[in-house]
Tab-separated table of C-alpha atoms and ligand atoms in Angstrom:
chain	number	residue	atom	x	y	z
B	13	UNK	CA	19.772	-44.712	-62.936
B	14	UNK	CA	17.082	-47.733	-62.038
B	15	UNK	CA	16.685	-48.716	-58.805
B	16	UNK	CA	19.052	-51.537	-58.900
B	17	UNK	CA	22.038	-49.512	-60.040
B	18	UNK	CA	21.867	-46.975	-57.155
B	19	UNK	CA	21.455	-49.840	-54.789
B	20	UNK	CA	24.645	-51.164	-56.218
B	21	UNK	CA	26.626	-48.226	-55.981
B	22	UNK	CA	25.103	-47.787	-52.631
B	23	UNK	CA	26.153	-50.908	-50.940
B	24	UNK	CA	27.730	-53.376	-53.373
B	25	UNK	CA	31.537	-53.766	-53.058
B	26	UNK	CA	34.183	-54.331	-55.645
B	27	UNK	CA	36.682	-57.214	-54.945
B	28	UNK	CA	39.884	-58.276	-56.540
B	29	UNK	CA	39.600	-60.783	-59.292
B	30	UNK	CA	36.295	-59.399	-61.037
B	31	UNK	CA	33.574	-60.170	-58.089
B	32	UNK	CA	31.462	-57.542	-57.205
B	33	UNK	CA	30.029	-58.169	-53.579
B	34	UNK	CA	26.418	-57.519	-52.690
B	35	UNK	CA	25.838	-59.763	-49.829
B	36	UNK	CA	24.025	-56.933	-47.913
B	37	UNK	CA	21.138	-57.215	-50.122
B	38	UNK	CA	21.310	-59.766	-52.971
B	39	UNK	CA	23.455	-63.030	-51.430
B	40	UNK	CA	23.412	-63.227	-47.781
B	41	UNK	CA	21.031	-60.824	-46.541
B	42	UNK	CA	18.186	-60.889	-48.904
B	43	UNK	CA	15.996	-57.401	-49.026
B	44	UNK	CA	12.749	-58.298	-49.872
B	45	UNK	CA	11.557	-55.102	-50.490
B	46	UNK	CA	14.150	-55.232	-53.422
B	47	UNK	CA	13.129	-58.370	-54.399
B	48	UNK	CA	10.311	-57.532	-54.765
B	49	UNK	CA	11.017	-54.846	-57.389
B	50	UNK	CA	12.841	-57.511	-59.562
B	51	UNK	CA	10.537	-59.383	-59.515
B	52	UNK	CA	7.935	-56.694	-60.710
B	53	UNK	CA	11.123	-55.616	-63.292
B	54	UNK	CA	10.830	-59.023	-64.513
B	55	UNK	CA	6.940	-59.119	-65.287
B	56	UNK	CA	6.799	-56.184	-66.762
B	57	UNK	CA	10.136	-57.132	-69.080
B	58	UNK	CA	8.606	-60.525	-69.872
B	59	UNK	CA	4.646	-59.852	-69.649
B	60	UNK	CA	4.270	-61.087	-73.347
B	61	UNK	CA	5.580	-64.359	-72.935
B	62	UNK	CA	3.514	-67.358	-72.301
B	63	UNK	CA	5.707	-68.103	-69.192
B	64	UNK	CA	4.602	-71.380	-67.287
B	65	UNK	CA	7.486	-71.832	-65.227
B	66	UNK	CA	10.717	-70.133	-63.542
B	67	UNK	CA	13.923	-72.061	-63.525
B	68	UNK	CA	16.909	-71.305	-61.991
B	69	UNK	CA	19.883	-72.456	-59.690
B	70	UNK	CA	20.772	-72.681	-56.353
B	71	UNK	CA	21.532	-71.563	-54.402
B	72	UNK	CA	21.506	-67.740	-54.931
B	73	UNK	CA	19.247	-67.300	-58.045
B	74	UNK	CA	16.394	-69.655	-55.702
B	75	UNK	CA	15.147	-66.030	-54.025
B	76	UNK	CA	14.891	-63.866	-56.635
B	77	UNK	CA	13.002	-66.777	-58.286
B	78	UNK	CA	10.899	-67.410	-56.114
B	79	UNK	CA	9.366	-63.711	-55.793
B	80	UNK	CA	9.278	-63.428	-59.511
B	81	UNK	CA	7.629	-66.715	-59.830
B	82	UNK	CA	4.663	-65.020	-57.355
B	83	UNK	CA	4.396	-62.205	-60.050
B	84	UNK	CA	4.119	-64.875	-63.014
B	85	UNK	CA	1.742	-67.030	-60.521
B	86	UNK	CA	4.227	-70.166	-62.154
B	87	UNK	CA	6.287	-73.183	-59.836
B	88	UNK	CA	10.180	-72.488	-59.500
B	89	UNK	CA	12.211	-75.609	-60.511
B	90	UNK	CA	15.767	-74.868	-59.560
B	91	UNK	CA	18.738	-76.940	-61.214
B	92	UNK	CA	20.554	-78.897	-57.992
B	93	UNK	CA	24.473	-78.852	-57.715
B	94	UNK	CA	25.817	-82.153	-57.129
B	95	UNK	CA	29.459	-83.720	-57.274
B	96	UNK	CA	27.876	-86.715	-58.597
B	97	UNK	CA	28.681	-87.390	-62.499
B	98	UNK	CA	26.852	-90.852	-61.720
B	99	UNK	CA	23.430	-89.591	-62.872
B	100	UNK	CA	20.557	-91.853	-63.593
B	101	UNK	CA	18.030	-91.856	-66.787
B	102	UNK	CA	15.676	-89.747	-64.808
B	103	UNK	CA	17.251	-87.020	-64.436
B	104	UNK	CA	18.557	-83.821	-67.099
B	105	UNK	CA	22.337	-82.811	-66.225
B	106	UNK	CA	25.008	-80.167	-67.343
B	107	UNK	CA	28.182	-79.619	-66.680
B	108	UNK	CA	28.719	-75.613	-64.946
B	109	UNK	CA	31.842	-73.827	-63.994
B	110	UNK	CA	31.273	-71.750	-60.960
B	111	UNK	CA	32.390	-68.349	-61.313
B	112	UNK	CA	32.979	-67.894	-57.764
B	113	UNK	CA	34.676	-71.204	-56.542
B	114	UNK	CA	36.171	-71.530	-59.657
B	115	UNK	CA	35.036	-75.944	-59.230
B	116	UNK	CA	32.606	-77.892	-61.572
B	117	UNK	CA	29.438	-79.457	-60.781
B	118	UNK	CA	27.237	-81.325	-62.353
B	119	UNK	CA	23.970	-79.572	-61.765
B	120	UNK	CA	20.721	-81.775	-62.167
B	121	UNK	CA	16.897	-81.413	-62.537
B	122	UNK	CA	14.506	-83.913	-62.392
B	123	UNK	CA	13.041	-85.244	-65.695
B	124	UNK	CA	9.411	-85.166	-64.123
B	125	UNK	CA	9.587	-81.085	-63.398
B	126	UNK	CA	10.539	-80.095	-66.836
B	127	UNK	CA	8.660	-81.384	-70.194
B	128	UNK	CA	8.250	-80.713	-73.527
B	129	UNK	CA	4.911	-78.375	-73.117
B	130	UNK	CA	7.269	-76.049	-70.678
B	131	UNK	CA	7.653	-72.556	-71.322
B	132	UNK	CA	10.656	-71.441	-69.052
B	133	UNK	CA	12.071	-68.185	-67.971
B	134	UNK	CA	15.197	-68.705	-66.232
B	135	UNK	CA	15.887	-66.824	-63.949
B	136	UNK	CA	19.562	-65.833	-62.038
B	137	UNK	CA	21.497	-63.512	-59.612
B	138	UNK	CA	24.753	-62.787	-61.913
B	139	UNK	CA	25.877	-63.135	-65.563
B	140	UNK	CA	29.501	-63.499	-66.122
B	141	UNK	CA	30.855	-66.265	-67.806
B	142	UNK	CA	27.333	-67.666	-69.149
B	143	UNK	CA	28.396	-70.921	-68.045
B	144	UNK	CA	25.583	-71.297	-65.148
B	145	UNK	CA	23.404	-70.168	-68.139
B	146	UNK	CA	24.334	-72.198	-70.872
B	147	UNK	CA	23.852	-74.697	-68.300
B	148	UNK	CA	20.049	-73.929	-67.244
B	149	UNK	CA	19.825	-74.044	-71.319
B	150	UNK	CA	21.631	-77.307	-71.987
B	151	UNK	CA	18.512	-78.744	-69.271
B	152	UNK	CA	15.701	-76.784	-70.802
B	153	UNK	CA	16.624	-77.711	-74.261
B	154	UNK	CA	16.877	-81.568	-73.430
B	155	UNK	CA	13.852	-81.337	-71.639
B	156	UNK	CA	12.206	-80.181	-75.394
B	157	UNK	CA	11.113	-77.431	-73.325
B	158	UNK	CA	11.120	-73.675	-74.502
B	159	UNK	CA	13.780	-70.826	-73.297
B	160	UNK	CA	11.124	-67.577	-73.794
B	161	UNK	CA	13.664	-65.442	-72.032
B	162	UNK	CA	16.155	-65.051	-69.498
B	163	UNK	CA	15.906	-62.491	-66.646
B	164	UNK	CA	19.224	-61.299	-64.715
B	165	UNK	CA	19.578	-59.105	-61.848
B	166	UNK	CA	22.960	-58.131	-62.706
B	167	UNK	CA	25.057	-58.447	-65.669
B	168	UNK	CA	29.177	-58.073	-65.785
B	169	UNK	CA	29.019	-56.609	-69.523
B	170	UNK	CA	33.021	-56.606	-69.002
B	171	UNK	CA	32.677	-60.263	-68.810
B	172	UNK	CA	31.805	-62.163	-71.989
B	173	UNK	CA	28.321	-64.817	-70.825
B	174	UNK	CA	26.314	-61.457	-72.230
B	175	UNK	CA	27.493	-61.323	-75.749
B	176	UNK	CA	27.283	-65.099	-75.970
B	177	UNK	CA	23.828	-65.695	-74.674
B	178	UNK	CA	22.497	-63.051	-76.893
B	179	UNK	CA	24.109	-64.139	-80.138
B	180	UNK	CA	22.734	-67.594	-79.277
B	181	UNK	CA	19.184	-65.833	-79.918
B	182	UNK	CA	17.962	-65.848	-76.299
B	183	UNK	CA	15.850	-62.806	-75.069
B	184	UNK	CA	18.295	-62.201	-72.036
B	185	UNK	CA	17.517	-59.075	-70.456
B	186	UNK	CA	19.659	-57.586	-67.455
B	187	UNK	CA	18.391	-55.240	-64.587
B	188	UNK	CA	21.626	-53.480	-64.312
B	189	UNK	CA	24.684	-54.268	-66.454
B	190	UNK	CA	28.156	-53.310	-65.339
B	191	UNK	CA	29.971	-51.667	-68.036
B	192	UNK	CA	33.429	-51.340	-65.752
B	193	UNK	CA	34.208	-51.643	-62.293
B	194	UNK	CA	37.425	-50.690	-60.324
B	195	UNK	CA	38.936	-52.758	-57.234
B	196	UNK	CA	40.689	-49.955	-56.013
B	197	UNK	CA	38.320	-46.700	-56.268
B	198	UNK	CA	35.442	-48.991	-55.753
B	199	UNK	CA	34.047	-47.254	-59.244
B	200	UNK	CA	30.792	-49.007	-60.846
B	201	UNK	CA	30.405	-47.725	-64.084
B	202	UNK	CA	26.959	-48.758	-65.834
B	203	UNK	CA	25.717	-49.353	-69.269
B	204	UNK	CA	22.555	-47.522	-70.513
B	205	UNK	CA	20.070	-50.063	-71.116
B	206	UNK	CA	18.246	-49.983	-74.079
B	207	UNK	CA	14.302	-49.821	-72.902
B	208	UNK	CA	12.012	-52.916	-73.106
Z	329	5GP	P1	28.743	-67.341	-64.853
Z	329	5GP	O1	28.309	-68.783	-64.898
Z	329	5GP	O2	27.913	-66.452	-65.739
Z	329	5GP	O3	30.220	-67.164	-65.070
Z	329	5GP	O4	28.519	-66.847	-63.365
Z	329	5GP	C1	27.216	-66.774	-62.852
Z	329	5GP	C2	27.155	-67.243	-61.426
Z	329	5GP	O5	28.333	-66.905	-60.698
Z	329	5GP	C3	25.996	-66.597	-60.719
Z	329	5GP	O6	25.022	-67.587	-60.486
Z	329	5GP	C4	26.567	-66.037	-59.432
Z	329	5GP	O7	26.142	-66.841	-58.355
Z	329	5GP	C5	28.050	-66.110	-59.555
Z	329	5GP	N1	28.719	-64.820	-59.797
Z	329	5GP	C6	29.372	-64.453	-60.921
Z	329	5GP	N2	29.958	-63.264	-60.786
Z	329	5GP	C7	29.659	-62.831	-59.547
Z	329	5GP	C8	29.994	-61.628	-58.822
Z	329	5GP	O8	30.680	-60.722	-59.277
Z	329	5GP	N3	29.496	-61.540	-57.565
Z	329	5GP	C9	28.731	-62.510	-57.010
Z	329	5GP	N4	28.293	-62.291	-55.772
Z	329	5GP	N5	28.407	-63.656	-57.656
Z	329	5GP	C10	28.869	-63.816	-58.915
């Protein structure tokens, strides 16, 4: 078991309707010390790539960006959530579904912080749906910009944004992936990663 798995069965909680609850350490209170890790788990995943810059979106992937952006020595560019669909030419959008409030956004970055020549590892908290991912790859994409991988802390394998992402082609690795997870034992099963 990695690091991030015992600290999930250690203090992460499983709620009704899917939503595992790690606001002691990932989403409310942030442990640095943790973060730090990740971040170090995302270097050494991703040290081949010719990463220039970290993308994400806010507001809870914005942390774990940040520290792994220190390790890459790359900016952070972080998509913006607005409830405006009155966007102007300078500006990449895409439409995302939020897992958690179940409401739409448009989320936006800002033509001049993504270009063509960018290599981008995006970067995020959870997988589930893929839809804050396909999202982040909608902007890269438009930007002309390259995806060289995607880095997640943790992945709901249960849930299907995994399967899609990776038959898309993407390099999407996951620090811990949640094969099952129980509501009313509180179980956490996880998946054996295959090593990278
Ligand atoms: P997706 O777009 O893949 O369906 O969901 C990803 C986003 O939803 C993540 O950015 C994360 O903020 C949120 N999310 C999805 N599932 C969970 C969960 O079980 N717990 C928490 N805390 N956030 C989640």
């Amino acid at each position: 078991m990695n690091f991030l798995e015992k600290r999930i069965l250690q203090d992460g909680i499983v709620k009704d309707g899917n939503v595992l609850k790690v606001d002691s350490f990932l989403n409310h209170q942030l442990d640095i010390r943790l973060f730090e890790q990740i971040g170090e788990e995302f270097k050494r995943i991703f040290k081949d790539k010719k990463v220039n810059k970290i993308l994400t979106i806010e507001a809870s992937g914005i942390g774990l960006a940040c520290i792994a952006a220190a390790k890459f020595d790359v900016p952070v560019v972080f998509a913006k959530k607005t409830q405006s669909i009155n966007v102007d030419g300078e500006l990449y959008s895409a439409e995302v579904e939020s897992f958690t409030h179940g409401t739409k956004n448009n989320v936006i970055v800002a033509k001049r912080f993504l270009t063509p020549e960018d290599r981008v590892l995006i970067i995020d908290d959870f997988l589930a749906n893929g839809c804050a991912l396909k999202g982040l790859i909608k902007i890269t994409e438009d930007a002309g910009a390259t995806v060289e991988g995607i880095g997640i802390a943790i992945e709901k394998g249960f849930q299907p944004g995994g399967d899609i992402i990776r038959k898309m082609g993407y390099d999407l690795c996951s620090i811990a992936i949640i094969e099952e997870m129980n509501s009313e034992t509180g179980e956490i099963i996880f998946r054996k990663r295959e090593e990278k």
